[in-house]
Structures are given as C-alpha cells and as structure tokens.
mmCIF file with all atom_site columns, C-alpha atoms in Angstrom:
data_model
loop_
_atom_site.group_PDB
_atom_site.id
_atom_site.type_symbol
_atom_site.label_atom_id
_atom_site.label_alt_id
_atom_site.label_comp_id
_atom_site.label_asym_id
_atom_site.label_entity_id
_atom_site.label_seq_id
_atom_site.pdbx_PDB_ins_code
_atom_site.Cartn_x
_atom_site.Cartn_y
_atom_site.Cartn_z
_atom_site.occupancy
_atom_site.B_iso_or_equiv
_atom_site.pdbx_formal_charge
_atom_site.auth_seq_id
_atom_site.auth_comp_id
_atom_site.auth_asym_id
_atom_site.auth_atom_id
_atom_site.pdbx_PDB_model_num
ATOM 1   C CA . GLY A 1 1   ? 116.720 9.248   107.639 1.00 0.00 ? 207  GLY A CA 1
ATOM 2   C CA . GLN A 1 2   ? 116.154 7.685   111.107 1.00 0.00 ? 208  GLN A CA 1
ATOM 3   C CA . ASN A 1 3   ? 116.279 9.720   114.297 1.00 0.00 ? 209  ASN A CA 1
ATOM 4   C CA . ILE A 1 4   ? 116.105 7.537   117.518 1.00 0.00 ? 210  ILE A CA 1
ATOM 5   C CA . ASP A 1 5   ? 117.101 9.008   120.731 1.00 0.00 ? 211  ASP A CA 1
ATOM 6   C CA . GLN A 1 6   ? 117.430 7.464   124.230 1.00 0.00 ? 212  GLN A CA 1
ATOM 7   C CA . PRO A 1 7   ? 119.252 8.210   127.409 1.00 0.00 ? 213  PRO A CA 1
ATOM 8   C CA . THR A 1 8   ? 122.894 7.083   127.639 1.00 0.00 ? 214  THR A CA 1
ATOM 9   C CA . GLU A 1 9   ? 123.006 6.240   131.072 1.00 0.00 ? 215  GLU A CA 1
ATOM 10  C CA . MET A 1 10  ? 120.523 5.279   134.019 1.00 0.00 ? 216  MET A CA 1
ATOM 11  C CA . THR A 1 11  ? 121.089 4.101   137.716 1.00 0.00 ? 217  THR A CA 1
ATOM 12  C CA . ALA A 1 12  ? 118.621 2.584   139.950 1.00 0.00 ? 218  ALA A CA 1
ATOM 13  C CA . THR A 1 13  ? 118.501 0.649   143.248 1.00 0.00 ? 219  THR A CA 1
ATOM 14  C CA . GLU A 1 14  ? 117.626 -2.745  143.692 1.00 0.00 ? 220  GLU A CA 1
ATOM 15  C CA . GLY A 1 15  ? 113.997 -3.436  144.055 1.00 0.00 ? 221  GLY A CA 1
ATOM 16  C CA . ALA A 1 16  ? 113.062 0.007   142.663 1.00 0.00 ? 222  ALA A CA 1
ATOM 17  C CA . ILE A 1 17  ? 111.387 0.836   139.098 1.00 0.00 ? 223  ILE A CA 1
ATOM 18  C CA . VAL A 1 18  ? 113.245 2.321   136.138 1.00 0.00 ? 224  VAL A CA 1
ATOM 19  C CA . GLN A 1 19  ? 111.853 3.975   133.030 1.00 0.00 ? 225  GLN A CA 1
ATOM 20  C CA . ILE A 1 20  ? 113.574 4.087   129.681 1.00 0.00 ? 226  ILE A CA 1
ATOM 21  C CA . ASN A 1 21  ? 112.227 6.460   127.205 1.00 0.00 ? 227  ASN A CA 1
ATOM 22  C CA . CYS A 1 22  ? 112.658 6.553   123.518 1.00 0.00 ? 228  CYS A CA 1
ATOM 23  C CA . THR A 1 23  ? 111.429 9.141   121.044 1.00 0.00 ? 229  THR A CA 1
ATOM 24  C CA . TYR A 1 24  ? 111.607 8.432   117.578 1.00 0.00 ? 230  TYR A CA 1
ATOM 25  C CA . GLN A 1 25  ? 111.559 10.176  113.952 1.00 0.00 ? 231  GLN A CA 1
ATOM 26  C CA . THR A 1 26  ? 111.656 7.594   111.278 1.00 0.00 ? 232  THR A CA 1
ATOM 27  C CA . SER A 1 27  ? 110.499 6.897   107.634 1.00 0.00 ? 233  SER A CA 1
ATOM 28  C CA . GLY A 1 28  ? 107.400 5.023   108.361 1.00 0.00 ? 234  GLY A CA 1
ATOM 29  C CA . PHE A 1 29  ? 106.755 2.888   111.241 1.00 0.00 ? 235  PHE A CA 1
ATOM 30  C CA . ASN A 1 30  ? 105.946 -0.735  111.437 1.00 0.00 ? 236  ASN A CA 1
ATOM 31  C CA . GLY A 1 31  ? 106.389 -1.252  115.215 1.00 0.00 ? 237  GLY A CA 1
ATOM 32  C CA . LEU A 1 32  ? 108.768 -0.703  117.886 1.00 0.00 ? 238  LEU A CA 1
ATOM 33  C CA . PHE A 1 33  ? 111.175 -3.580  119.537 1.00 0.00 ? 239  PHE A CA 1
ATOM 34  C CA . TRP A 1 34  ? 113.012 -3.289  122.666 1.00 0.00 ? 240  TRP A CA 1
ATOM 35  C CA . TYR A 1 35  ? 116.109 -5.441  123.294 1.00 0.00 ? 241  TYR A CA 1
ATOM 36  C CA . GLN A 1 36  ? 118.398 -6.135  126.441 1.00 0.00 ? 242  GLN A CA 1
ATOM 37  C CA . GLN A 1 37  ? 122.267 -6.682  125.825 1.00 0.00 ? 243  GLN A CA 1
ATOM 38  C CA . HIS A 1 38  ? 124.142 -7.495  128.523 1.00 0.00 ? 244  HIS A CA 1
ATOM 39  C CA . ALA A 1 39  ? 128.036 -6.688  128.392 1.00 0.00 ? 245  ALA A CA 1
ATOM 40  C CA . GLY A 1 40  ? 129.987 -8.697  125.804 1.00 0.00 ? 246  GLY A CA 1
ATOM 41  C CA . GLU A 1 41  ? 127.010 -10.476 124.827 1.00 0.00 ? 247  GLU A CA 1
ATOM 42  C CA . ALA A 1 42  ? 124.136 -10.504 122.114 1.00 0.00 ? 248  ALA A CA 1
ATOM 43  C CA . PRO A 1 43  ? 120.998 -8.561  122.214 1.00 0.00 ? 249  PRO A CA 1
ATOM 44  C CA . THR A 1 44  ? 118.032 -10.560 123.100 1.00 0.00 ? 250  THR A CA 1
ATOM 45  C CA . PHE A 1 45  ? 114.334 -9.554  122.401 1.00 0.00 ? 251  PHE A CA 1
ATOM 46  C CA . LEU A 1 46  ? 112.297 -7.795  125.180 1.00 0.00 ? 252  LEU A CA 1
ATOM 47  C CA . SER A 1 47  ? 109.092 -6.521  123.773 1.00 0.00 ? 253  SER A CA 1
ATOM 48  C CA . TYR A 1 48  ? 107.410 -5.565  120.199 1.00 0.00 ? 254  TYR A CA 1
ATOM 49  C CA . ASN A 1 49  ? 104.593 -2.822  120.133 1.00 0.00 ? 255  ASN A CA 1
ATOM 50  C CA . VAL A 1 50  ? 103.018 -1.932  117.019 1.00 0.00 ? 256  VAL A CA 1
ATOM 51  C CA . LEU A 1 51  ? 99.645  -0.193  118.548 1.00 0.00 ? 257  LEU A CA 1
ATOM 52  C CA . ASP A 1 52  ? 99.130  2.331   121.062 1.00 0.00 ? 258  ASP A CA 1
ATOM 53  C CA . GLY A 1 53  ? 99.165  1.246   124.407 1.00 0.00 ? 259  GLY A CA 1
ATOM 54  C CA . LEU A 1 54  ? 100.754 -0.904  127.338 1.00 0.00 ? 260  LEU A CA 1
ATOM 55  C CA . GLU A 1 55  ? 102.330 -4.104  126.938 1.00 0.00 ? 261  GLU A CA 1
ATOM 56  C CA . GLU A 1 56  ? 102.979 -6.024  130.006 1.00 0.00 ? 262  GLU A CA 1
ATOM 57  C CA . LYS A 1 57  ? 105.230 -9.256  130.314 1.00 0.00 ? 263  LYS A CA 1
ATOM 58  C CA . GLY A 1 58  ? 106.259 -10.248 134.170 1.00 0.00 ? 264  GLY A CA 1
ATOM 59  C CA . ARG A 1 59  ? 108.231 -7.495  135.365 1.00 0.00 ? 265  ARG A CA 1
ATOM 60  C CA . PHE A 1 60  ? 108.824 -5.641  132.147 1.00 0.00 ? 266  PHE A CA 1
ATOM 61  C CA . SER A 1 61  ? 106.494 -3.275  130.457 1.00 0.00 ? 267  SER A CA 1
ATOM 62  C CA . SER A 1 62  ? 106.510 -1.335  127.079 1.00 0.00 ? 268  SER A CA 1
ATOM 63  C CA . PHE A 1 63  ? 104.450 1.500   126.111 1.00 0.00 ? 269  PHE A CA 1
ATOM 64  C CA . LEU A 1 64  ? 103.955 2.984   122.741 1.00 0.00 ? 270  LEU A CA 1
ATOM 65  C CA . SER A 1 65  ? 102.491 6.377   121.505 1.00 0.00 ? 271  SER A CA 1
ATOM 66  C CA . ARG A 1 66  ? 102.593 6.704   117.698 1.00 0.00 ? 272  ARG A CA 1
ATOM 67  C CA . SER A 1 67  ? 101.293 10.054  117.716 1.00 0.00 ? 273  SER A CA 1
ATOM 68  C CA . LYS A 1 68  ? 103.865 11.264  119.891 1.00 0.00 ? 274  LYS A CA 1
ATOM 69  C CA . GLY A 1 69  ? 106.740 9.094   118.319 1.00 0.00 ? 275  GLY A CA 1
ATOM 70  C CA . TYR A 1 70  ? 107.405 7.977   121.725 1.00 0.00 ? 276  TYR A CA 1
ATOM 71  C CA . SER A 1 71  ? 107.995 4.738   123.597 1.00 0.00 ? 277  SER A CA 1
ATOM 72  C CA . TYR A 1 72  ? 109.331 3.549   127.071 1.00 0.00 ? 278  TYR A CA 1
ATOM 73  C CA . LEU A 1 73  ? 110.187 0.269   128.786 1.00 0.00 ? 279  LEU A CA 1
ATOM 74  C CA . LEU A 1 74  ? 109.629 0.051   132.491 1.00 0.00 ? 280  LEU A CA 1
ATOM 75  C CA . LEU A 1 75  ? 111.449 -2.189  134.660 1.00 0.00 ? 281  LEU A CA 1
ATOM 76  C CA . LYS A 1 76  ? 109.802 -2.998  137.660 1.00 0.00 ? 282  LYS A CA 1
ATOM 77  C CA . GLU A 1 77  ? 111.371 -4.831  140.855 1.00 0.00 ? 283  GLU A CA 1
ATOM 78  C CA . LEU A 1 78  ? 114.723 -4.478  139.608 1.00 0.00 ? 284  LEU A CA 1
ATOM 79  C CA . GLN A 1 79  ? 117.391 -7.022  140.211 1.00 0.00 ? 285  GLN A CA 1
ATOM 80  C CA . MET A 1 80  ? 121.180 -7.051  139.694 1.00 0.00 ? 286  MET A CA 1
ATOM 81  C CA . LYS A 1 81  ? 120.966 -9.073  136.794 1.00 0.00 ? 287  LYS A CA 1
ATOM 82  C CA . ASP A 1 82  ? 119.060 -6.257  135.106 1.00 0.00 ? 288  ASP A CA 1
ATOM 83  C CA . SER A 1 83  ? 121.906 -4.316  134.786 1.00 0.00 ? 289  SER A CA 1
ATOM 84  C CA . ALA A 1 84  ? 122.439 -4.356  130.929 1.00 0.00 ? 290  ALA A CA 1
ATOM 85  C CA . SER A 1 85  ? 121.992 -2.141  128.091 1.00 0.00 ? 291  SER A CA 1
ATOM 86  C CA . TYR A 1 86  ? 118.322 -1.576  126.557 1.00 0.00 ? 292  TYR A CA 1
ATOM 87  C CA . LEU A 1 87  ? 118.064 -1.117  122.873 1.00 0.00 ? 293  LEU A CA 1
ATOM 88  C CA . CYS A 1 88  ? 114.889 0.689   121.380 1.00 0.00 ? 294  CYS A CA 1
ATOM 89  C CA . ALA A 1 89  ? 114.725 -0.200  117.694 1.00 0.00 ? 295  ALA A CA 1
ATOM 90  C CA . VAL A 1 90  ? 112.106 1.050   115.188 1.00 0.00 ? 296  VAL A CA 1
ATOM 91  C CA . CYS A 1 91  ? 110.771 -1.084  112.270 1.00 0.00 ? 297  CYS A CA 1
ATOM 92  C CA . SER A 1 92  ? 110.346 1.254   109.071 1.00 0.00 ? 298  SER A CA 1
ATOM 93  C CA . ASN A 1 93  ? 108.765 0.885   105.925 1.00 0.00 ? 299  ASN A CA 1
ATOM 94  C CA . ASP A 1 94  ? 111.045 -1.303  104.408 1.00 0.00 ? 300  ASP A CA 1
ATOM 95  C CA . TYR A 1 95  ? 110.987 -3.840  107.378 1.00 0.00 ? 301  TYR A CA 1
ATOM 96  C CA . LYS A 1 96  ? 114.277 -3.032  108.584 1.00 0.00 ? 302  LYS A CA 1
ATOM 97  C CA . LEU A 1 97  ? 115.276 -2.302  112.144 1.00 0.00 ? 303  LEU A CA 1
ATOM 98  C CA . SER A 1 98  ? 117.030 1.222   113.029 1.00 0.00 ? 304  SER A CA 1
ATOM 99  C CA . PHE A 1 99  ? 118.488 1.089   116.611 1.00 0.00 ? 305  PHE A CA 1
ATOM 100 C CA . GLY A 1 100 ? 119.020 3.866   119.200 1.00 0.00 ? 306  GLY A CA 1
ATOM 101 C CA . ALA A 1 101 ? 122.403 4.062   120.882 1.00 0.00 ? 307  ALA A CA 1
ATOM 102 C CA . GLY A 1 102 ? 121.079 2.223   123.673 1.00 0.00 ? 308  GLY A CA 1
ATOM 103 C CA . THR A 1 103 ? 120.672 2.945   127.537 1.00 0.00 ? 309  THR A CA 1
ATOM 104 C CA . THR A 1 104 ? 122.950 1.402   130.008 1.00 0.00 ? 310  THR A CA 1
ATOM 105 C CA . VAL A 1 105 ? 121.147 0.611   133.490 1.00 0.00 ? 311  VAL A CA 1
ATOM 106 C CA . THR A 1 106 ? 123.218 0.071   136.213 1.00 0.00 ? 312  THR A CA 1
ATOM 107 C CA . VAL A 1 107 ? 121.450 -1.359  139.439 1.00 0.00 ? 313  VAL A CA 1
ATOM 108 C CA . ARG A 1 108 ? 122.996 -0.872  142.966 1.00 0.00 ? 314  ARG A CA 1
ATOM 109 C CA . ALA A 1 109 ? 122.336 -3.030  145.958 1.00 0.00 ? 315  ALA A CA 1
ATOM 110 C CA . ILE B 2 1   ? 124.131 -25.999 116.725 1.00 0.00 ? 951  ILE B CA 1
ATOM 111 C CA . ALA B 2 2   ? 121.336 -24.315 118.421 1.00 0.00 ? 952  ALA B CA 1
ATOM 112 C CA . GLY B 2 3   ? 120.218 -20.888 116.999 1.00 0.00 ? 953  GLY B CA 1
ATOM 113 C CA . ILE B 2 4   ? 123.122 -18.833 115.545 1.00 0.00 ? 954  ILE B CA 1
ATOM 114 C CA . THR B 2 5   ? 126.587 -19.176 115.498 1.00 0.00 ? 955  THR B CA 1
ATOM 115 C CA . GLN B 2 6   ? 129.562 -16.760 114.080 1.00 0.00 ? 956  GLN B CA 1
ATOM 116 C CA . ALA B 2 7   ? 133.152 -17.445 113.751 1.00 0.00 ? 957  ALA B CA 1
ATOM 117 C CA . PRO B 2 8   ? 135.687 -16.304 114.710 1.00 0.00 ? 958  PRO B CA 1
ATOM 118 C CA . THR B 2 9   ? 134.955 -14.990 118.099 1.00 0.00 ? 959  THR B CA 1
ATOM 119 C CA . SER B 2 10  ? 137.660 -12.396 117.847 1.00 0.00 ? 960  SER B CA 1
ATOM 120 C CA . GLN B 2 11  ? 140.085 -11.621 115.158 1.00 0.00 ? 961  GLN B CA 1
ATOM 121 C CA . ILE B 2 12  ? 142.854 -8.806  114.811 1.00 0.00 ? 962  ILE B CA 1
ATOM 122 C CA . LEU B 2 13  ? 143.648 -8.106  111.126 1.00 0.00 ? 963  LEU B CA 1
ATOM 123 C CA . ALA B 2 14  ? 146.281 -6.129  109.228 1.00 0.00 ? 964  ALA B CA 1
ATOM 124 C CA . ALA B 2 15  ? 144.738 -3.502  107.228 1.00 0.00 ? 965  ALA B CA 1
ATOM 125 C CA . GLY B 2 16  ? 144.563 -4.007  103.560 1.00 0.00 ? 966  GLY B CA 1
ATOM 126 C CA . ARG B 2 17  ? 143.827 -7.974  104.351 1.00 0.00 ? 967  ARG B CA 1
ATOM 127 C CA . ARG B 2 18  ? 140.866 -9.860  103.191 1.00 0.00 ? 968  ARG B CA 1
ATOM 128 C CA . MET B 2 19  ? 138.843 -11.199 105.820 1.00 0.00 ? 969  MET B CA 1
ATOM 129 C CA . THR B 2 20  ? 135.198 -13.317 105.994 1.00 0.00 ? 970  THR B CA 1
ATOM 130 C CA . LEU B 2 21  ? 132.922 -13.302 109.070 1.00 0.00 ? 971  LEU B CA 1
ATOM 131 C CA . ARG B 2 22  ? 130.852 -16.437 109.275 1.00 0.00 ? 972  ARG B CA 1
ATOM 132 C CA . CYS B 2 23  ? 127.509 -16.935 110.130 1.00 0.00 ? 973  CYS B CA 1
ATOM 133 C CA . THR B 2 24  ? 125.494 -20.285 110.329 1.00 0.00 ? 974  THR B CA 1
ATOM 134 C CA . GLN B 2 25  ? 121.822 -20.456 111.764 1.00 0.00 ? 975  GLN B CA 1
ATOM 135 C CA . ASP B 2 26  ? 119.906 -23.900 112.274 1.00 0.00 ? 976  ASP B CA 1
ATOM 136 C CA . MET B 2 27  ? 116.366 -22.417 112.676 1.00 0.00 ? 977  MET B CA 1
ATOM 137 C CA . ARG B 2 28  ? 115.520 -22.256 108.995 1.00 0.00 ? 978  ARG B CA 1
ATOM 138 C CA . HIS B 2 29  ? 115.004 -18.545 109.160 1.00 0.00 ? 979  HIS B CA 1
ATOM 139 C CA . ASN B 2 30  ? 114.429 -16.849 105.854 1.00 0.00 ? 980  ASN B CA 1
ATOM 140 C CA . ALA B 2 31  ? 115.788 -13.149 106.894 1.00 0.00 ? 981  ALA B CA 1
ATOM 141 C CA . MET B 2 32  ? 119.263 -12.489 107.825 1.00 0.00 ? 982  MET B CA 1
ATOM 142 C CA . TYR B 2 33  ? 121.241 -9.686  108.931 1.00 0.00 ? 983  TYR B CA 1
ATOM 143 C CA . TRP B 2 34  ? 124.902 -8.327  109.534 1.00 0.00 ? 984  TRP B CA 1
ATOM 144 C CA . TYR B 2 35  ? 125.115 -5.553  111.898 1.00 0.00 ? 985  TYR B CA 1
ATOM 145 C CA . ARG B 2 36  ? 128.217 -3.550  113.591 1.00 0.00 ? 986  ARG B CA 1
ATOM 146 C CA . GLN B 2 37  ? 128.183 -2.012  116.780 1.00 0.00 ? 987  GLN B CA 1
ATOM 147 C CA . ASP B 2 38  ? 130.220 0.912   117.769 1.00 0.00 ? 988  ASP B CA 1
ATOM 148 C CA . LEU B 2 39  ? 130.380 2.554   121.028 1.00 0.00 ? 989  LEU B CA 1
ATOM 149 C CA . GLY B 2 40  ? 127.852 5.480   121.238 1.00 0.00 ? 990  GLY B CA 1
ATOM 150 C CA . LEU B 2 41  ? 126.417 4.723   117.819 1.00 0.00 ? 991  LEU B CA 1
ATOM 151 C CA . GLY B 2 42  ? 124.110 1.617   118.532 1.00 0.00 ? 992  GLY B CA 1
ATOM 152 C CA . LEU B 2 43  ? 123.654 -1.310  115.892 1.00 0.00 ? 993  LEU B CA 1
ATOM 153 C CA . ARG B 2 44  ? 124.167 -0.372  112.289 1.00 0.00 ? 994  ARG B CA 1
ATOM 154 C CA . LEU B 2 45  ? 122.787 -2.463  109.334 1.00 0.00 ? 995  LEU B CA 1
ATOM 155 C CA . ILE B 2 46  ? 125.347 -3.431  106.905 1.00 0.00 ? 996  ILE B CA 1
ATOM 156 C CA . HIS B 2 47  ? 123.725 -6.152  104.659 1.00 0.00 ? 997  HIS B CA 1
ATOM 157 C CA . TYR B 2 48  ? 120.720 -8.228  104.865 1.00 0.00 ? 998  TYR B CA 1
ATOM 158 C CA . SER B 2 49  ? 118.883 -10.972 102.952 1.00 0.00 ? 999  SER B CA 1
ATOM 159 C CA . ASN B 2 50  ? 115.549 -11.502 102.936 1.00 0.00 ? 1000 ASN B CA 1
ATOM 160 C CA . THR B 2 51  ? 115.467 -15.362 101.447 1.00 0.00 ? 1001 THR B CA 1
ATOM 161 C CA . ALA B 2 52  ? 118.304 -17.404 100.080 1.00 0.00 ? 1002 ALA B CA 1
ATOM 162 C CA . GLY B 2 53  ? 119.427 -16.182 96.862  1.00 0.00 ? 1003 GLY B CA 1
ATOM 163 C CA . THR B 2 54  ? 118.604 -12.397 97.686  1.00 0.00 ? 1004 THR B CA 1
ATOM 164 C CA . THR B 2 55  ? 120.703 -9.812  99.243  1.00 0.00 ? 1005 THR B CA 1
ATOM 165 C CA . GLY B 2 56  ? 120.542 -5.986  99.994  1.00 0.00 ? 1006 GLY B CA 1
ATOM 166 C CA . LYS B 2 57  ? 122.375 -2.900  101.448 1.00 0.00 ? 1007 LYS B CA 1
ATOM 167 C CA . GLY B 2 58  ? 121.640 -1.515  104.605 1.00 0.00 ? 1008 GLY B CA 1
ATOM 168 C CA . GLU B 2 59  ? 123.006 1.662   106.188 1.00 0.00 ? 1009 GLU B CA 1
ATOM 169 C CA . VAL B 2 60  ? 126.640 1.275   106.060 1.00 0.00 ? 1010 VAL B CA 1
ATOM 170 C CA . PRO B 2 61  ? 127.492 -1.255  103.164 1.00 0.00 ? 1011 PRO B CA 1
ATOM 171 C CA . ASP B 2 62  ? 130.638 0.168   101.905 1.00 0.00 ? 1012 ASP B CA 1
ATOM 172 C CA . GLY B 2 63  ? 133.542 -2.009  102.101 1.00 0.00 ? 1013 GLY B CA 1
ATOM 173 C CA . TYR B 2 64  ? 131.392 -5.038  103.065 1.00 0.00 ? 1014 TYR B CA 1
ATOM 174 C CA . SER B 2 65  ? 129.835 -7.708  100.422 1.00 0.00 ? 1015 SER B CA 1
ATOM 175 C CA . VAL B 2 66  ? 127.680 -10.666 101.427 1.00 0.00 ? 1016 VAL B CA 1
ATOM 176 C CA . SER B 2 67  ? 126.174 -13.832 99.856  1.00 0.00 ? 1017 SER B CA 1
ATOM 177 C CA . ARG B 2 68  ? 123.362 -16.252 100.624 1.00 0.00 ? 1018 ARG B CA 1
ATOM 178 C CA . ALA B 2 69  ? 123.906 -19.498 98.742  1.00 0.00 ? 1019 ALA B CA 1
ATOM 179 C CA . ASN B 2 70  ? 121.472 -21.391 101.111 1.00 0.00 ? 1020 ASN B CA 1
ATOM 180 C CA . THR B 2 71  ? 119.297 -20.613 103.776 1.00 0.00 ? 1021 THR B CA 1
ATOM 181 C CA . ASP B 2 72  ? 121.636 -21.466 106.734 1.00 0.00 ? 1022 ASP B CA 1
ATOM 182 C CA . ASP B 2 73  ? 124.764 -19.358 105.673 1.00 0.00 ? 1023 ASP B CA 1
ATOM 183 C CA . PHE B 2 74  ? 125.279 -15.786 105.452 1.00 0.00 ? 1024 PHE B CA 1
ATOM 184 C CA . PRO B 2 75  ? 129.156 -14.876 105.180 1.00 0.00 ? 1025 PRO B CA 1
ATOM 185 C CA . LEU B 2 76  ? 130.428 -11.186 105.502 1.00 0.00 ? 1026 LEU B CA 1
ATOM 186 C CA . THR B 2 77  ? 133.358 -10.358 103.476 1.00 0.00 ? 1027 THR B CA 1
ATOM 187 C CA . LEU B 2 78  ? 135.757 -7.204  103.957 1.00 0.00 ? 1028 LEU B CA 1
ATOM 188 C CA . ALA B 2 79  ? 137.719 -7.251  100.627 1.00 0.00 ? 1029 ALA B CA 1
ATOM 189 C CA . SER B 2 80  ? 140.447 -5.190  101.965 1.00 0.00 ? 1030 SER B CA 1
ATOM 190 C CA . ALA B 2 81  ? 140.084 -4.123  105.661 1.00 0.00 ? 1031 ALA B CA 1
ATOM 191 C CA . VAL B 2 82  ? 140.397 -0.467  106.952 1.00 0.00 ? 1032 VAL B CA 1
ATOM 192 C CA . PRO B 2 83  ? 141.124 0.618   110.774 1.00 0.00 ? 1033 PRO B CA 1
ATOM 193 C CA . SER B 2 84  ? 137.336 2.254   110.522 1.00 0.00 ? 1034 SER B CA 1
ATOM 194 C CA . GLN B 2 85  ? 135.863 -1.306  110.427 1.00 0.00 ? 1035 GLN B CA 1
ATOM 195 C CA . THR B 2 86  ? 137.279 -2.033  113.762 1.00 0.00 ? 1036 THR B CA 1
ATOM 196 C CA . SER B 2 87  ? 134.160 -3.069  115.524 1.00 0.00 ? 1037 SER B CA 1
ATOM 197 C CA . VAL B 2 88  ? 131.919 -5.619  116.836 1.00 0.00 ? 1038 VAL B CA 1
ATOM 198 C CA . TYR B 2 89  ? 129.893 -7.630  114.171 1.00 0.00 ? 1039 TYR B CA 1
ATOM 199 C CA . PHE B 2 90  ? 126.504 -9.257  115.201 1.00 0.00 ? 1040 PHE B CA 1
ATOM 200 C CA . CYS B 2 91  ? 124.770 -11.633 112.764 1.00 0.00 ? 1041 CYS B CA 1
ATOM 201 C CA . ALA B 2 92  ? 120.965 -11.832 113.182 1.00 0.00 ? 1042 ALA B CA 1
ATOM 202 C CA . SER B 2 93  ? 118.090 -13.541 111.763 1.00 0.00 ? 1043 SER B CA 1
ATOM 203 C CA . SER B 2 94  ? 114.336 -13.693 111.732 1.00 0.00 ? 1044 SER B CA 1
ATOM 204 C CA . ALA B 2 95  ? 111.439 -16.112 110.450 1.00 0.00 ? 1045 ALA B CA 1
ATOM 205 C CA . GLU B 2 96  ? 110.572 -13.782 107.896 1.00 0.00 ? 1046 GLU B CA 1
ATOM 206 C CA . ALA B 2 97  ? 111.518 -10.303 106.744 1.00 0.00 ? 1047 ALA B CA 1
ATOM 207 C CA . GLY B 2 98  ? 107.960 -8.672  107.933 1.00 0.00 ? 1048 GLY B CA 1
ATOM 208 C CA . ALA B 2 99  ? 107.748 -6.330  110.647 1.00 0.00 ? 1049 ALA B CA 1
ATOM 209 C CA . SER B 2 100 ? 106.681 -8.165  113.703 1.00 0.00 ? 1050 SER B CA 1
ATOM 210 C CA . TYR B 2 101 ? 109.353 -10.918 113.324 1.00 0.00 ? 1051 TYR B CA 1
ATOM 211 C CA . GLU B 2 102 ? 111.939 -10.496 116.250 1.00 0.00 ? 1052 GLU B CA 1
ATOM 212 C CA . GLN B 2 103 ? 115.547 -10.967 115.305 1.00 0.00 ? 1053 GLN B CA 1
ATOM 213 C CA . TYR B 2 104 ? 117.801 -13.497 117.063 1.00 0.00 ? 1054 TYR B CA 1
ATOM 214 C CA . PHE B 2 105 ? 121.213 -12.533 117.350 1.00 0.00 ? 1055 PHE B CA 1
ATOM 215 C CA . GLY B 2 106 ? 124.492 -14.592 117.238 1.00 0.00 ? 1056 GLY B CA 1
ATOM 216 C CA . PRO B 2 107 ? 127.178 -14.028 119.941 1.00 0.00 ? 1057 PRO B CA 1
ATOM 217 C CA . GLY B 2 108 ? 129.412 -11.488 117.928 1.00 0.00 ? 1058 GLY B CA 1
ATOM 218 C CA . THR B 2 109 ? 132.790 -11.226 116.292 1.00 0.00 ? 1059 THR B CA 1
ATOM 219 C CA . ARG B 2 110 ? 135.110 -8.647  117.856 1.00 0.00 ? 1060 ARG B CA 1
ATOM 220 C CA . LEU B 2 111 ? 137.429 -7.308  114.826 1.00 0.00 ? 1061 LEU B CA 1
ATOM 221 C CA . THR B 2 112 ? 140.441 -5.233  115.157 1.00 0.00 ? 1062 THR B CA 1
ATOM 222 C CA . VAL B 2 113 ? 142.012 -3.875  112.178 1.00 0.00 ? 1063 VAL B CA 1
ATOM 223 C CA . THR B 2 114 ? 145.325 -2.450  112.724 1.00 0.00 ? 1064 THR B CA 1
#
C-alpha cells in the first residue's frame, strides 16, 4: 500500500518562507509531484522530482531524498495568493499517483 | 474548449439513481483519470485509461464504471448512487501514462447523494 504524510495546516506571514514536508512509503517509486489547489478549484502542477536534490522554479523549490522517502516544497517570499492547499503525490511502479491529504497554507498580512 | 471540461458542475442526486459525470479534453492526451476528493483523505484514484479503448481500476473502483470510446471523452457512471459517494470528482489527463507526465485536472463536479 501507499502511505504519504504531510502536515494538515501551516500558517505564515506575507514575505516569509514556508517549508512543507512530505514523507512517503510506497510500492516502488517513479517520481514525486507537488500540486497547488486553491479552495474550490482544480489542482495545478507545481513540480516534479525523480532524482535526489533541489529543483528551483522561481519562488518555489522542491527537494527530494529517495533514500529517506522525503520531499519538501519551499515557498519563498510568500504572497497572499499563495494561500492554498499543497498536495504531495508519489508515482509508483504502475505509474499511478498516490496523493497525500494535502497541507493547507494560510498566508497572513 | 481549452483543456479539460467536466459536467455538471454540481449535482444533488437521490440514493439509488444512476448518474454519469462527463469529462472531455481537447489536448489529445492519451491517458485519463477519475479521482474523488474527500476532506482529510486527499485525492483517490477511481478508474483510469492509458489510451482510448482501455480502462483500469484504481484504488476505489467499487460502485463506479468508466468507458473510453475515443481519445477525448472519459465518462464516469454511478450505477446506483449511495450517500458514501458524496464527494468532489475530478477528471484529469496526461499526455502519456508514464512517470514524468504531469496531470491536468478539470474543474471538478461536486456530487451530493441524499
């Protein structure tokens, strides 16, 4: 089975940095995705990691350690529009995604 | 049409009724997926299709069926709805079924079974 854990909620101040952790135990590993989902909307793709290390994309970065079954999403220079849920998803051997329950980030002024 | 569309946007359905949720994409993607999203549980895969003419079962397929007669359409049918099927349903697609292909999600259908 798949087990993907991420914190339920996080709160941060506008302009700050927030790190969302994701740990996973899955049957096989073919990469890890991060998606952003605003309330009442569809998830949208943020990042994909398949090799260890840090992938930077503007204000957002994603890190992966396969040996530790661990990833994080780093959001820098937080803006009010970053208030959303962030979903960690692991691609397993059958190329299907298993999602964590999501982390709701609230950005306060 | 741009991307993925779903219909209806929301629906209230009496238990025992049959319902088909529609999903159409115009990106010529080979792979399509149906998920349900429930509070505290995240997205769970119901059924998928790697290419037109093929379908497969996901994590929670019971009570649901799908068909993939062509590339663009992937309808999800609830044969006899039950209250536990109250959820938000998302259709998604990706260019291929492989590991690195990001999935694009439709706007969702909010279904309430009473």
